[in-house]
């Protein structure tokens, strides 16, 4: 699992590239053993994860995304990061965050997850010459 650095925010966002990493991450988080999401994209949310971890969002991109274009996968990742951001925003009590703060958090999350998808998956867009 690749964890995105969100600075001082009291939340963790991770990209989980496959079922083996999913199982290992859930064991480390001491959560119930849930099946790896096989949807195009998923943001699985966990609350109150103990004294060190309060809010955890795990983002996955389904295996069939290898057949999607780069822009489609980036769209899926951005969509899932928005779910993670809303979870974080609620957790920190931000009802009306500044647009700049919100944009920087979304940028950090999407860049981190796109980077993770490109480096943790074997040739995720080989079909497109990427």
CSV table of C-alpha atoms in Angstrom, one decimal:
chain,number,residue,atom,x,y,z
A,1,UNK,CA,0.0,0.0,0.0
A,2,UNK,CA,1.2,3.5,-0.9
A,3,UNK,CA,0.3,6.1,1.6
A,4,UNK,CA,-0.2,9.7,0.4
A,5,UNK,CA,1.5,12.4,2.6
A,6,UNK,CA,-1.2,14.8,3.7
A,7,UNK,CA,0.9,16.8,6.1
A,8,UNK,CA,-0.8,17.7,9.3
A,9,UNK,CA,-4.3,16.4,8.4
A,10,UNK,CA,-5.5,13.8,10.9
A,11,UNK,CA,-6.3,11.2,8.2
A,12,UNK,CA,-4.5,8.7,6.1
A,13,UNK,CA,-5.2,8.0,2.4
A,14,UNK,CA,-3.7,4.9,0.8
A,15,UNK,CA,-3.6,3.3,-2.6
A,16,UNK,CA,-4.0,-0.5,-2.5
A,17,UNK,CA,-2.8,-2.0,-5.9
A,18,UNK,CA,-4.1,-5.6,-5.5
A,19,UNK,CA,-5.8,-8.2,-3.4
A,20,UNK,CA,-2.6,-9.3,-1.6
A,21,UNK,CA,-1.8,-5.8,-0.5
A,22,UNK,CA,-5.4,-5.2,0.5
A,23,UNK,CA,-5.4,-8.3,2.8
A,24,UNK,CA,-2.1,-7.2,4.3
A,25,UNK,CA,-3.3,-3.6,4.8
A,26,UNK,CA,-6.5,-4.7,6.5
A,27,UNK,CA,-4.6,-7.0,8.8
A,28,UNK,CA,-2.2,-4.2,9.7
A,29,UNK,CA,-5.2,-1.9,10.4
A,30,UNK,CA,-6.8,-4.6,12.5
A,31,UNK,CA,-10.1,-4.4,10.5
A,32,UNK,CA,-12.5,-7.1,9.4
A,33,UNK,CA,-11.2,-9.1,6.4
A,34,UNK,CA,-13.3,-7.5,3.6
A,35,UNK,CA,-13.0,-8.7,0.0
A,36,UNK,CA,-10.8,-6.7,-2.4
A,37,UNK,CA,-13.1,-4.3,-4.3
A,38,UNK,CA,-13.4,-5.3,-8.0
A,39,UNK,CA,-15.2,-2.2,-9.1
A,40,UNK,CA,-13.6,0.3,-11.5
A,41,UNK,CA,-12.7,2.5,-8.5
A,42,UNK,CA,-13.5,2.4,-4.8
A,43,UNK,CA,-12.8,4.5,-1.7
A,44,UNK,CA,-13.3,2.4,1.4
A,45,UNK,CA,-13.6,4.4,4.5
A,46,UNK,CA,-12.6,3.4,8.1
A,47,UNK,CA,-13.3,5.6,11.2
A,48,UNK,CA,-11.8,5.6,14.7
A,49,UNK,CA,-8.9,3.3,13.9
A,50,UNK,CA,-7.3,3.6,17.4
A,51,UNK,CA,-5.2,6.2,19.1
A,52,UNK,CA,-2.8,6.7,16.2
A,53,UNK,CA,-5.2,6.3,13.3
A,54,UNK,CA,-8.5,8.2,13.3
A,55,UNK,CA,-9.6,8.3,9.7
A,56,UNK,CA,-8.3,5.9,6.9
A,57,UNK,CA,-9.4,6.0,3.3
A,58,UNK,CA,-8.2,3.1,1.0
A,59,UNK,CA,-8.4,3.7,-2.7
A,60,UNK,CA,-8.5,0.9,-5.2
A,61,UNK,CA,-8.6,0.8,-9.0
A,62,UNK,CA,-10.1,-2.4,-10.5
A,63,UNK,CA,-8.0,-4.7,-12.7
A,64,UNK,CA,-10.0,-4.0,-15.8
A,65,UNK,CA,-8.8,-0.4,-15.7
A,66,UNK,CA,-5.8,-1.6,-17.7
A,67,UNK,CA,-8.2,-1.4,-20.7
A,68,UNK,CA,-9.1,2.2,-20.0
A,69,UNK,CA,-7.3,5.3,-21.3
A,70,UNK,CA,-5.0,7.3,-19.1
A,71,UNK,CA,-7.5,10.1,-18.8
A,72,UNK,CA,-10.3,7.7,-17.8
A,73,UNK,CA,-8.2,6.2,-15.1
A,74,UNK,CA,-7.2,9.6,-13.9
A,75,UNK,CA,-10.9,10.5,-13.8
A,76,UNK,CA,-11.6,7.4,-11.7
A,77,UNK,CA,-8.8,8.2,-9.3
A,78,UNK,CA,-10.0,11.9,-9.0
A,79,UNK,CA,-13.5,10.7,-8.3
A,80,UNK,CA,-12.3,8.4,-5.5
A,81,UNK,CA,-10.1,11.1,-4.0
A,82,UNK,CA,-13.1,13.3,-3.8
A,83,UNK,CA,-14.8,10.7,-1.6
A,84,UNK,CA,-11.7,10.6,0.6
A,85,UNK,CA,-11.6,14.4,0.8
A,86,UNK,CA,-15.2,14.6,1.9
A,87,UNK,CA,-14.5,12.0,4.6
A,88,UNK,CA,-11.5,14.0,5.8
A,89,UNK,CA,-13.4,17.3,5.6
A,90,UNK,CA,-16.2,15.9,7.9
A,91,UNK,CA,-13.6,14.4,10.3
A,92,UNK,CA,-11.8,17.8,10.7
A,93,UNK,CA,-15.1,19.7,11.1
A,94,UNK,CA,-14.6,21.9,7.9
A,95,UNK,CA,-18.0,22.9,6.7
A,96,UNK,CA,-16.7,25.6,4.3
A,97,UNK,CA,-13.0,25.1,3.6
A,98,UNK,CA,-11.3,27.7,1.5
A,99,UNK,CA,-11.2,26.7,-2.2
A,100,UNK,CA,-7.4,27.0,-2.2
A,101,UNK,CA,-7.1,24.6,0.8
A,102,UNK,CA,-9.5,22.2,-0.8
A,103,UNK,CA,-7.6,22.4,-4.2
A,104,UNK,CA,-4.2,21.7,-2.6
A,105,UNK,CA,-5.6,18.6,-0.7
A,106,UNK,CA,-7.2,17.3,-3.8
A,107,UNK,CA,-4.0,17.9,-5.8
A,108,UNK,CA,-1.9,16.1,-3.2
A,109,UNK,CA,-4.2,13.1,-3.1
A,110,UNK,CA,-4.7,12.7,-6.9
A,111,UNK,CA,-1.0,13.2,-7.7
A,112,UNK,CA,-0.1,10.6,-5.0
A,113,UNK,CA,-2.7,8.0,-6.1
A,114,UNK,CA,-1.9,8.5,-9.8
A,115,UNK,CA,1.9,8.1,-9.0
A,116,UNK,CA,1.1,5.0,-7.0
A,117,UNK,CA,-1.0,3.5,-9.7
A,118,UNK,CA,1.7,4.1,-12.3
A,119,UNK,CA,4.5,2.6,-10.1
A,120,UNK,CA,2.7,-0.1,-8.1
A,121,UNK,CA,0.9,-1.8,-11.0
A,122,UNK,CA,2.8,-3.6,-13.7
A,123,UNK,CA,2.4,-1.5,-16.9
A,124,UNK,CA,-1.1,-0.2,-16.1
A,125,UNK,CA,-1.5,1.4,-19.5
A,126,UNK,CA,0.7,-0.8,-21.7
A,127,UNK,CA,-2.1,-1.0,-24.3
A,128,UNK,CA,-1.8,2.7,-24.9
A,129,UNK,CA,2.0,2.8,-25.1
A,130,UNK,CA,2.4,4.5,-21.7
